[in-house]
Tab-separated table of C-alpha atoms and ligand atoms in Angstrom:
chain	number	residue	atom	x	y	z
A	1	UNK	CA	6.356	23.415	-37.738
A	2	UNK	CA	3.678	22.568	-35.357
A	3	UNK	CA	4.279	18.715	-34.278
A	4	UNK	CA	0.685	16.993	-34.338
A	5	UNK	CA	0.251	15.215	-31.063
A	6	UNK	CA	-1.929	12.453	-31.122
A	7	UNK	CA	-4.193	12.427	-28.336
A	8	UNK	CA	-7.004	9.964	-27.497
A	9	UNK	CA	-9.830	9.722	-25.443
A	10	UNK	CA	-10.504	10.622	-22.937
A	11	UNK	CA	-7.985	13.542	-23.824
A	12	UNK	CA	-9.076	15.934	-26.212
A	13	UNK	CA	-7.221	19.139	-27.825
A	14	UNK	CA	-9.856	21.966	-27.809
A	15	UNK	CA	-8.116	25.196	-29.303
A	16	UNK	CA	-4.893	23.993	-27.934
A	17	UNK	CA	-6.144	23.511	-24.411
A	18	UNK	CA	-6.327	20.255	-22.780
A	19	UNK	CA	-9.721	18.498	-22.000
A	20	UNK	CA	-10.105	15.423	-20.056
A	21	UNK	CA	-13.303	13.683	-20.549
A	22	UNK	CA	-14.878	16.718	-21.224
A	23	UNK	CA	-13.494	18.772	-18.790
A	24	UNK	CA	-10.966	21.602	-19.064
A	25	UNK	CA	-8.027	20.642	-17.095
A	26	UNK	CA	-7.388	24.171	-16.405
A	27	UNK	CA	-10.643	25.061	-14.740
A	28	UNK	CA	-10.375	21.625	-12.565
A	29	UNK	CA	-6.615	22.985	-11.587
A	30	UNK	CA	-8.208	25.777	-10.411
A	31	UNK	CA	-11.022	24.632	-8.626
A	32	UNK	CA	-8.886	21.971	-6.972
A	33	UNK	CA	-5.386	23.072	-6.742
A	34	UNK	CA	-2.697	20.774	-8.091
A	35	UNK	CA	-0.965	18.205	-7.817
A	36	UNK	CA	-4.422	16.735	-8.943
A	37	UNK	CA	-5.134	13.020	-10.087
A	38	UNK	CA	-8.013	13.270	-12.297
A	39	UNK	CA	-10.035	9.855	-12.839
A	40	UNK	CA	-12.579	9.099	-15.809
A	41	UNK	CA	-14.694	7.055	-14.630
A	42	UNK	CA	-15.785	6.445	-18.263
A	43	UNK	CA	-12.533	5.220	-19.147
A	44	UNK	CA	-12.214	2.636	-16.831
A	45	UNK	CA	-15.344	1.504	-18.017
A	46	UNK	CA	-14.387	1.223	-21.079
A	47	UNK	CA	-11.130	-0.560	-20.421
A	48	UNK	CA	-13.208	-2.957	-18.481
A	49	UNK	CA	-15.326	-3.640	-21.235
A	50	UNK	CA	-12.885	-4.120	-23.958
A	51	UNK	CA	-10.836	-6.502	-22.036
A	52	UNK	CA	-13.335	-8.699	-20.935
A	53	UNK	CA	-15.529	-8.916	-24.095
A	54	UNK	CA	-11.830	-9.961	-25.885
A	55	UNK	CA	-11.488	-13.310	-23.704
A	56	UNK	CA	-15.604	-13.690	-22.848
A	57	UNK	CA	-16.177	-13.979	-27.153
A	58	UNK	CA	-13.690	-16.906	-27.040
A	59	UNK	CA	-14.345	-18.834	-23.603
A	60	UNK	CA	-17.482	-18.309	-21.656
A	61	UNK	CA	-16.329	-18.967	-18.009
A	62	UNK	CA	-13.989	-15.865	-17.308
A	63	UNK	CA	-13.385	-13.828	-14.542
A	64	UNK	CA	-11.644	-10.568	-14.375
A	65	UNK	CA	-9.959	-10.046	-11.108
A	66	UNK	CA	-8.952	-6.307	-10.607
A	67	UNK	CA	-5.530	-6.042	-8.887
A	68	UNK	CA	-6.292	-3.400	-6.502
A	69	UNK	CA	-2.841	-2.505	-5.823
A	70	UNK	CA	-2.818	-0.660	-9.043
A	71	UNK	CA	-5.276	2.067	-7.624
A	72	UNK	CA	-7.246	1.398	-4.440
A	73	UNK	CA	-9.145	4.474	-4.385
A	74	UNK	CA	-12.409	3.476	-2.856
A	75	UNK	CA	-14.308	5.310	-5.852
A	76	UNK	CA	-12.415	3.415	-8.318
A	77	UNK	CA	-12.968	-0.274	-6.560
A	78	UNK	CA	-16.505	0.520	-6.803
A	79	UNK	CA	-16.717	1.344	-10.428
A	80	UNK	CA	-14.775	-1.875	-11.339
A	81	UNK	CA	-17.150	-3.915	-8.817
A	82	UNK	CA	-20.472	-2.314	-10.464
A	83	UNK	CA	-18.722	-3.437	-14.201
A	84	UNK	CA	-18.724	-7.077	-12.446
A	85	UNK	CA	-15.063	-7.219	-11.450
A	86	UNK	CA	-13.876	-9.612	-8.449
A	87	UNK	CA	-11.006	-8.466	-6.600
A	88	UNK	CA	-7.368	-9.638	-6.479
A	89	UNK	CA	-5.536	-8.527	-3.147
A	90	UNK	CA	-2.155	-8.214	-1.656
A	91	UNK	CA	-2.824	-7.138	2.055
A	92	UNK	CA	-5.608	-7.285	4.779
A	93	UNK	CA	-5.873	-3.327	4.003
A	94	UNK	CA	-6.897	-4.018	0.374
A	95	UNK	CA	-9.360	-6.759	1.558
A	96	UNK	CA	-10.952	-4.388	3.672
A	97	UNK	CA	-11.113	-1.903	1.244
A	98	UNK	CA	-12.550	-4.511	-1.226
A	99	UNK	CA	-15.310	-5.598	1.433
A	100	UNK	CA	-16.347	-1.959	2.247
A	101	UNK	CA	-16.843	-1.282	-1.703
A	102	UNK	CA	-19.094	-4.433	-1.808
A	103	UNK	CA	-17.245	-7.246	-3.264
A	104	UNK	CA	-18.191	-10.119	-1.122
A	105	UNK	CA	-15.549	-12.796	0.605
A	106	UNK	CA	-15.903	-14.919	-2.955
A	107	UNK	CA	-15.481	-12.382	-4.892
A	108	UNK	CA	-11.878	-11.823	-3.400
A	109	UNK	CA	-8.900	-13.415	-4.003
A	110	UNK	CA	-5.312	-12.974	-2.166
A	111	UNK	CA	-2.137	-13.153	-3.782
A	112	UNK	CA	0.171	-12.149	-0.740
A	113	UNK	CA	3.734	-13.403	-0.407
A	114	UNK	CA	5.514	-13.364	3.156
A	115	UNK	CA	1.999	-13.583	4.425
A	116	UNK	CA	1.842	-13.700	8.158
A	117	UNK	CA	-0.340	-16.114	10.330
A	118	UNK	CA	-2.798	-13.368	11.531
A	119	UNK	CA	-3.559	-12.942	7.837
A	120	UNK	CA	-4.320	-16.564	6.738
A	121	UNK	CA	-6.302	-16.523	9.866
A	122	UNK	CA	-8.114	-13.643	8.865
A	123	UNK	CA	-8.346	-15.083	5.305
A	124	UNK	CA	-9.348	-18.723	6.380
A	125	UNK	CA	-12.024	-17.115	8.481
A	126	UNK	CA	-13.444	-15.193	5.833
A	127	UNK	CA	-13.544	-17.836	3.210
A	128	UNK	CA	-11.287	-15.891	0.896
A	129	UNK	CA	-9.161	-17.919	-1.460
A	130	UNK	CA	-5.719	-18.120	-1.069
A	131	UNK	CA	-2.935	-18.010	-3.644
A	132	UNK	CA	-0.520	-19.628	-1.712
A	133	UNK	CA	3.009	-18.725	-2.471
A	134	UNK	CA	5.282	-20.990	-0.348
A	135	UNK	CA	5.228	-24.301	1.251
A	136	UNK	CA	5.808	-22.686	4.647
A	137	UNK	CA	2.296	-20.322	3.750
A	138	UNK	CA	0.670	-23.897	3.073
A	139	UNK	CA	1.842	-25.396	6.206
A	140	UNK	CA	0.760	-22.582	8.409
A	141	UNK	CA	-2.249	-22.174	6.670
A	142	UNK	CA	-3.231	-26.032	7.411
A	143	UNK	CA	-2.236	-25.621	10.830
A	144	UNK	CA	-4.354	-22.694	11.565
A	145	UNK	CA	-7.644	-24.244	9.602
A	146	UNK	CA	-8.358	-26.360	6.590
A	147	UNK	CA	-9.977	-23.884	4.004
A	148	UNK	CA	-12.424	-24.646	1.520
A	149	UNK	CA	-10.361	-23.930	-1.971
A	150	UNK	CA	-6.653	-23.827	-2.102
A	151	UNK	CA	-4.617	-22.322	-4.894
A	152	UNK	CA	-1.095	-22.561	-5.634
A	153	UNK	CA	0.923	-19.780	-6.922
A	154	UNK	CA	2.822	-21.656	-9.437
A	155	UNK	CA	6.253	-20.209	-11.018
A	156	UNK	CA	6.255	-20.988	-14.496
A	157	UNK	CA	9.810	-20.605	-15.161
A	158	UNK	CA	8.808	-17.677	-17.429
A	159	UNK	CA	8.743	-14.304	-16.396
A	160	UNK	CA	8.298	-10.838	-18.568
A	161	UNK	CA	7.571	-7.327	-17.411
A	162	UNK	CA	8.519	-3.409	-18.257
A	163	UNK	CA	11.726	-3.435	-15.485
A	164	UNK	CA	13.411	-5.983	-13.342
A	165	UNK	CA	11.349	-4.797	-10.596
A	166	UNK	CA	8.447	-6.034	-12.330
A	167	UNK	CA	9.555	-9.731	-13.551
A	168	UNK	CA	7.655	-11.966	-11.203
A	169	UNK	CA	8.183	-15.066	-12.475
A	170	UNK	CA	11.437	-16.886	-13.678
A	171	UNK	CA	14.672	-18.112	-12.404
A	172	UNK	CA	15.325	-15.414	-9.997
A	173	UNK	CA	11.763	-14.944	-8.688
A	174	UNK	CA	10.382	-14.770	-4.914
A	175	UNK	CA	7.233	-15.447	-5.976
A	176	UNK	CA	5.107	-18.910	-6.467
A	177	UNK	CA	6.254	-22.392	-6.146
A	178	UNK	CA	8.256	-24.396	-8.987
A	179	UNK	CA	6.721	-27.477	-10.716
A	180	UNK	CA	7.456	-30.331	-8.614
A	181	UNK	CA	7.317	-27.985	-5.152
A	182	UNK	CA	3.740	-27.465	-6.706
A	183	UNK	CA	2.398	-31.060	-7.311
A	184	UNK	CA	3.361	-31.685	-3.694
A	185	UNK	CA	1.522	-28.740	-2.172
A	186	UNK	CA	-1.692	-29.957	-4.090
A	187	UNK	CA	-1.311	-33.482	-2.847
A	188	UNK	CA	-0.456	-32.128	0.897
A	189	UNK	CA	-3.544	-29.888	0.461
A	190	UNK	CA	-5.426	-32.917	-0.516
A	191	UNK	CA	-4.436	-35.194	2.296
A	192	UNK	CA	-5.316	-32.458	4.686
A	193	UNK	CA	-9.029	-32.820	3.089
A	194	UNK	CA	-9.286	-29.495	0.870
A	195	UNK	CA	-11.868	-29.818	-1.329
A	196	UNK	CA	-11.497	-27.400	-3.930
A	197	UNK	CA	-8.818	-26.173	-6.100
A	198	UNK	CA	-7.310	-23.678	-8.296
A	199	UNK	CA	-4.175	-22.967	-9.627
A	200	UNK	CA	-2.442	-19.421	-10.375
A	201	UNK	CA	0.567	-17.607	-11.839
A	202	UNK	CA	1.360	-14.066	-12.455
A	203	UNK	CA	4.528	-13.296	-14.750
A	204	UNK	CA	5.034	-9.765	-14.076
A	205	UNK	CA	3.990	-6.239	-15.270
A	206	UNK	CA	3.763	-3.963	-18.389
A	207	UNK	CA	4.206	-6.683	-20.624
A	208	UNK	CA	3.102	-5.212	-24.311
A	209	UNK	CA	3.931	-8.435	-26.064
A	210	UNK	CA	1.619	-11.559	-26.068
A	211	UNK	CA	4.614	-13.847	-26.614
A	212	UNK	CA	5.589	-14.688	-23.047
A	213	UNK	CA	1.875	-15.486	-22.139
A	214	UNK	CA	1.844	-18.007	-25.146
A	215	UNK	CA	4.732	-19.758	-23.477
A	216	UNK	CA	3.795	-19.112	-19.780
A	217	UNK	CA	0.227	-20.426	-20.180
A	218	UNK	CA	1.272	-23.684	-22.167
A	219	UNK	CA	3.428	-24.135	-18.855
A	220	UNK	CA	1.194	-23.600	-16.312
A	221	UNK	CA	-1.501	-25.843	-18.206
A	222	UNK	CA	1.095	-28.713	-18.283
A	223	UNK	CA	1.554	-28.666	-14.637
A	224	UNK	CA	-2.094	-28.270	-14.492
A	225	UNK	CA	-2.180	-31.646	-16.292
A	226	UNK	CA	0.190	-32.934	-14.123
A	227	UNK	CA	-1.629	-32.398	-10.818
A	228	UNK	CA	-4.788	-33.344	-12.429
A	229	UNK	CA	-3.396	-36.714	-13.164
A	230	UNK	CA	-1.303	-37.363	-10.383
A	231	UNK	CA	-2.944	-35.934	-7.633
A	232	UNK	CA	-6.248	-36.727	-8.989
A	233	UNK	CA	-7.750	-33.278	-8.596
A	234	UNK	CA	-9.727	-30.854	-10.489
A	235	UNK	CA	-9.655	-27.364	-10.951
A	236	UNK	CA	-12.549	-24.526	-10.373
A	237	UNK	CA	-9.937	-21.801	-11.762
A	238	UNK	CA	-7.221	-21.067	-13.983
A	239	UNK	CA	-5.792	-17.587	-13.197
A	240	UNK	CA	-2.979	-16.722	-15.695
A	241	UNK	CA	-2.163	-13.439	-13.669
A	242	UNK	CA	-2.405	-9.549	-14.994
A	243	UNK	CA	0.443	-7.850	-16.217
A	244	UNK	CA	-1.079	-6.521	-19.585
A	245	UNK	CA	0.786	-3.468	-20.405
A	246	UNK	CA	-0.494	-0.268	-21.944
A	247	UNK	CA	1.304	2.469	-24.366
A	248	UNK	CA	3.843	4.891	-22.042
A	249	UNK	CA	6.142	5.870	-24.860
A	250	UNK	CA	5.156	7.363	-28.100
A	251	UNK	CA	6.677	4.304	-29.791
A	252	UNK	CA	4.688	1.766	-27.647
A	253	UNK	CA	1.965	-0.034	-29.266
A	254	UNK	CA	-1.608	-0.998	-27.673
A	255	UNK	CA	-1.742	-4.616	-26.167
A	256	UNK	CA	-3.121	-6.621	-28.785
A	257	UNK	CA	-6.425	-8.283	-27.613
A	258	UNK	CA	-6.953	-9.820	-30.402
A	259	UNK	CA	-3.724	-11.848	-30.794
A	260	UNK	CA	-3.970	-12.291	-27.166
A	261	UNK	CA	-7.524	-13.819	-27.947
A	262	UNK	CA	-6.227	-16.050	-30.752
A	263	UNK	CA	-2.805	-17.054	-28.986
A	264	UNK	CA	-3.920	-17.425	-25.607
A	265	UNK	CA	-7.380	-17.954	-24.526
A	266	UNK	CA	-8.124	-20.083	-27.754
A	267	UNK	CA	-5.233	-22.613	-27.170
A	268	UNK	CA	-6.199	-22.397	-23.367
A	269	UNK	CA	-9.446	-23.515	-24.343
A	270	UNK	CA	-7.967	-26.401	-26.447
A	271	UNK	CA	-5.716	-27.619	-24.113
A	272	UNK	CA	-7.825	-27.976	-21.070
A	273	UNK	CA	-10.416	-30.083	-23.285
A	274	UNK	CA	-7.255	-32.169	-24.387
A	275	UNK	CA	-6.054	-32.375	-20.633
A	276	UNK	CA	-9.567	-33.313	-19.825
A	277	UNK	CA	-9.758	-30.669	-17.010
A	278	UNK	CA	-12.973	-29.809	-17.734
A	279	UNK	CA	-14.563	-26.097	-17.498
A	280	UNK	CA	-12.484	-24.236	-15.128
A	281	UNK	CA	-12.872	-20.201	-15.026
A	282	UNK	CA	-10.325	-18.570	-16.732
A	283	UNK	CA	-9.229	-15.864	-14.468
A	284	UNK	CA	-6.961	-12.534	-15.229
A	285	UNK	CA	-5.737	-10.241	-12.903
A	286	UNK	CA	-5.037	-7.073	-14.328
A	287	UNK	CA	-4.251	-3.937	-12.801
A	288	UNK	CA	-2.492	-1.389	-14.818
A	289	UNK	CA	-4.723	-2.148	-17.819
A	290	UNK	CA	-7.766	-1.090	-16.139
A	291	UNK	CA	-6.783	2.022	-14.756
A	292	UNK	CA	-3.487	3.505	-16.242
A	293	UNK	CA	-5.017	5.545	-19.252
A	294	UNK	CA	-8.046	6.616	-16.954
A	295	UNK	CA	-6.190	9.151	-15.036
A	296	UNK	CA	-3.797	12.043	-15.682
A	297	UNK	CA	-1.731	13.762	-12.680
A	298	UNK	CA	-2.127	17.518	-13.192
A	299	UNK	CA	0.757	19.773	-11.552
A	300	UNK	CA	1.710	23.511	-11.663
A	301	UNK	CA	5.273	24.959	-13.072
A	302	UNK	CA	6.575	26.901	-10.043
A	303	UNK	CA	10.275	27.477	-11.345
A	304	UNK	CA	11.913	27.682	-14.634
A	305	UNK	CA	15.363	27.451	-14.009
A	306	UNK	CA	18.355	27.587	-16.748
A	307	UNK	CA	21.994	26.550	-15.904
A	308	UNK	CA	24.977	26.285	-18.616
A	309	UNK	CA	23.713	22.593	-18.686
A	310	UNK	CA	20.477	22.216	-18.453
A	311	UNK	CA	16.985	23.803	-18.479
A	312	UNK	CA	14.450	22.527	-15.926
A	313	UNK	CA	10.815	22.937	-15.096
A	314	UNK	CA	10.406	22.583	-11.701
A	315	UNK	CA	6.409	21.467	-10.615
A	316	UNK	CA	4.587	20.757	-7.567
A	317	UNK	CA	4.799	17.089	-8.024
A	318	UNK	CA	7.649	15.429	-7.407
A	319	UNK	CA	8.193	11.330	-6.473
A	320	UNK	CA	6.059	11.978	-3.438
A	321	UNK	CA	3.390	12.046	-5.769
A	322	UNK	CA	4.571	9.875	-8.581
A	323	UNK	CA	7.218	7.378	-8.081
A	324	UNK	CA	7.559	5.748	-11.321
A	325	UNK	CA	9.811	7.771	-13.017
A	326	UNK	CA	12.564	7.374	-10.373
A	327	UNK	CA	11.846	4.126	-9.263
A	328	UNK	CA	11.630	2.372	-12.620
A	329	UNK	CA	12.799	5.178	-15.195
A	330	UNK	CA	9.606	5.144	-16.166
A	331	UNK	CA	8.244	7.169	-19.099
A	332	UNK	CA	5.373	8.883	-18.977
A	333	UNK	CA	3.816	11.426	-21.773
A	334	UNK	CA	3.887	15.253	-20.223
A	335	UNK	CA	1.619	17.836	-22.033
A	336	UNK	CA	1.748	21.474	-21.420
A	337	UNK	CA	-2.130	21.653	-20.583
A	338	UNK	CA	-2.265	25.193	-21.728
A	339	UNK	CA	-0.098	25.035	-24.756
A	340	UNK	CA	-1.163	21.976	-26.919
A	341	UNK	CA	-0.918	24.136	-30.116
A	342	UNK	CA	2.955	25.634	-29.765
A	343	UNK	CA	5.828	23.667	-31.151
A	344	UNK	CA	8.125	21.529	-29.077
A	345	UNK	CA	11.288	23.634	-29.017
A	346	UNK	CA	12.497	22.917	-26.045
A	347	UNK	CA	14.188	19.979	-24.234
A	348	UNK	CA	13.582	20.313	-20.344
A	349	UNK	CA	14.299	18.143	-17.360
A	350	UNK	CA	10.914	18.116	-15.803
A	351	UNK	CA	11.480	18.157	-11.551
A	352	UNK	CA	10.030	18.305	-8.471
A	353	UNK	CA	10.139	19.790	-5.052
A	354	UNK	CA	11.793	16.620	-3.291
A	355	UNK	CA	15.423	17.126	-2.267
A	356	UNK	CA	17.050	14.503	-3.974
A	357	UNK	CA	18.392	14.572	-7.294
A	358	UNK	CA	16.691	11.833	-8.655
A	359	UNK	CA	13.123	13.557	-7.944
A	360	UNK	CA	12.339	14.108	-12.384
A	361	UNK	CA	9.194	13.054	-13.712
A	362	UNK	CA	11.092	13.559	-17.453
A	363	UNK	CA	14.543	14.022	-18.365
A	364	UNK	CA	15.350	15.486	-21.705
A	365	UNK	CA	11.949	16.033	-22.581
A	366	UNK	CA	10.703	18.105	-25.515
A	367	UNK	CA	8.190	20.392	-24.730
A	368	UNK	CA	6.855	23.849	-25.971
A	369	UNK	CA	8.775	26.807	-24.069
A	370	UNK	CA	7.373	26.391	-20.474
A	371	UNK	CA	6.648	29.684	-18.311
A	372	UNK	CA	5.971	29.738	-14.425
A	373	UNK	CA	2.285	29.175	-14.067
A	374	UNK	CA	1.707	27.047	-16.747
A	375	UNK	CA	-0.027	23.396	-16.044
A	376	UNK	CA	1.256	20.480	-16.728
A	377	UNK	CA	-0.584	17.364	-17.564
A	378	UNK	CA	1.486	13.733	-16.421
A	379	UNK	CA	-0.444	11.032	-18.592
A	380	UNK	CA	-1.482	7.386	-18.140
A	381	UNK	CA	-0.809	8.509	-14.368
A	382	UNK	CA	-3.770	6.027	-13.186
A	383	UNK	CA	-1.943	2.755	-12.058
A	384	UNK	CA	0.863	2.573	-9.555
A	385	UNK	CA	0.241	6.815	-9.428
A	386	UNK	CA	-1.361	7.726	-6.612
A	387	UNK	CA	-1.284	3.994	-4.626
A	388	UNK	CA	2.719	4.562	-4.587
A	389	UNK	CA	2.746	8.179	-3.420
A	390	UNK	CA	4.236	8.955	-0.386
A	391	UNK	CA	4.341	11.828	2.425
A	392	UNK	CA	8.118	11.950	1.808
A	393	UNK	CA	9.861	15.289	2.743
A	394	UNK	CA	6.781	15.866	4.986
A	395	UNK	CA	4.313	17.042	1.825
A	396	UNK	CA	0.740	15.913	2.019
A	397	UNK	CA	-0.264	13.583	-0.385
A	398	UNK	CA	-2.516	15.002	-3.499
A	399	UNK	CA	-6.036	15.281	-4.169
A	400	UNK	CA	-8.044	12.958	-6.374
A	401	UNK	CA	-11.185	13.866	-8.621
A	402	UNK	CA	-13.307	11.622	-10.682
A	403	UNK	CA	-14.824	13.011	-13.957
A	404	UNK	CA	-18.175	11.407	-13.993
A	405	UNK	CA	-20.865	12.384	-16.712
A	406	UNK	CA	-18.884	15.604	-17.397
A	407	UNK	CA	-18.878	16.643	-13.723
A	408	UNK	CA	-16.297	16.634	-11.104
A	409	UNK	CA	-16.610	15.339	-7.937
A	410	UNK	CA	-13.600	15.049	-5.067
A	411	UNK	CA	-13.229	11.333	-4.632
A	412	UNK	CA	-10.065	12.015	-1.998
A	413	UNK	CA	-9.664	15.273	-0.173
A	414	UNK	CA	-5.968	16.908	-0.043
A	415	UNK	CA	-3.842	15.887	2.763
A	416	UNK	CA	-3.477	18.676	5.271
A	417	UNK	CA	-0.521	19.204	7.711
A	418	UNK	CA	-2.241	17.188	10.412
A	419	UNK	CA	-2.048	14.156	8.048
A	420	UNK	CA	1.726	14.365	8.658
A	421	UNK	CA	1.614	14.097	12.283
A	422	UNK	CA	-1.390	11.602	12.844
A	423	UNK	CA	-0.436	8.736	15.061
A	424	UNK	CA	3.118	10.704	16.319
A	425	UNK	CA	3.348	10.947	19.900
A	426	UNK	CA	5.895	13.331	21.300
A	427	UNK	CA	7.229	12.307	24.939
A	428	UNK	CA	6.240	15.168	26.674
A	429	UNK	CA	9.420	15.564	29.235
A	430	UNK	CA	11.628	15.834	26.089
B	501	LLP	N1	-1.462	-9.802	-9.856
B	501	LLP	C1	-0.596	-10.053	-8.896
B	501	LLP	C2	-0.379	-11.347	-8.173
B	501	LLP	C3	0.201	-8.786	-9.260
B	501	LLP	O1	1.657	-9.108	-8.133
B	501	LLP	C4	0.006	-7.946	-10.086
B	501	LLP	C5	1.268	-6.765	-10.285
B	501	LLP	C6	-1.157	-7.917	-10.623
B	501	LLP	C7	-1.827	-8.985	-10.459
B	501	LLP	C8	-1.546	-6.607	-11.685
B	501	LLP	O2	-0.469	-6.514	-12.635
B	501	LLP	P1	-0.545	-5.339	-13.562
B	501	LLP	O3	-1.643	-5.981	-14.393
B	501	LLP	O4	-1.179	-4.161	-12.947
B	501	LLP	O5	0.751	-5.290	-14.257
B	501	LLP	N2	4.295	-0.876	-9.759
B	501	LLP	C9	4.935	-1.408	-10.669
B	501	LLP	C10	4.301	-2.393	-11.144
B	501	LLP	C11	3.930	-3.510	-10.007
B	501	LLP	C12	3.142	-4.683	-10.278
B	501	LLP	C13	3.285	-5.855	-9.058
B	501	LLP	N3	2.092	-6.346	-8.998
B	501	LLP	C14	4.958	-0.017	-11.726
B	501	LLP	O6	4.684	1.126	-11.200
B	501	LLP	O7	5.043	-0.478	-12.970
């Protein structure tokens, strides 16, 4: 029996063929070749609106900082800028890309770790708000110059995330300052005559439950109250970070924004009033939620290989193109784009062209019978997909196209062989 695959926007099954935001993926692959990232402008906008509306309904002063690391394609940055997003950055490169896509300095936040002095100088010169990650960073920043505003990244001692690599708070975390140290940091900044303040946390990434936020926000607000009471400062913003998950596995559920609004945003509003914290902006820093399901990765089957033990589907995208399955064991749904109406009768490892055994996009995956030349679509590829890709094995990086009102546009050309050798210098007498 044909198992019904649940496809939702922007995916569509038209007589067994996959369409993405109204475009035939087969035609896209023929036109642009594979591996190819395909981005839906509409889906990014819908995701932004969905998240923003859920928060603003409860509390008026909301700022959404898009975490550029998830997908720093200039077009993606521009789309989110036009939605009204602010930008969370972690490197001079991300700041640069933010500035050239229209984010003014006052809309950019820097949440670095292990930050260099020249980065601090650039940030303070540009008037970009820094979330301080260590006492060392604060001391070095104040020596360079006294910024107008300082925010401290606090470790609320509660972390969460889809993989231990992606838990960014709690006892083992390298990020943020713990409560007592954070309070001291504000006192030091105040003595140095910093005049404006924010407070920040980011507990992890790929979080589908609301509960970790409930506890962490409670802790963050209790620290904010102590800073307010003991140091005597007011907060212009309280940043509760990003991390909102999207469903990857069939059994995963959607992030529940209604629950988040009632269990996190409403108590936030009550607590800041109870604690006398005024009306600070509530900032969030979503990366994945805004862009993950707005892109798919198209990859062509080169090889079907059957060993006495396993069946392998060899495709032209490996962990050089999408590293998440290899790096975190992450699950990405995969569709055989030209066989949506065929039953999933086979079990394959979907493997790439990289010469390492860890190079698999999926293990033991139920798929219809796959043939050479078939086109696969790896779903939810928009967050930490291209942005974590590499030239490993000397393979030029993939191209990216945007779907905008039913038409496709190249937003990043496919790398060529000379991209592999750019910046290299060979000694002539070798
Ligand atoms: N803010 C800060 C300070 C962050 O470090 C991050 C992500 C975010 C916001 C955005 O988190 P998001 O909303 O996207 O979960 N490469 C991993 C994810 C690492 C996230 C690191 N920090 C992955 O592919 O799952």
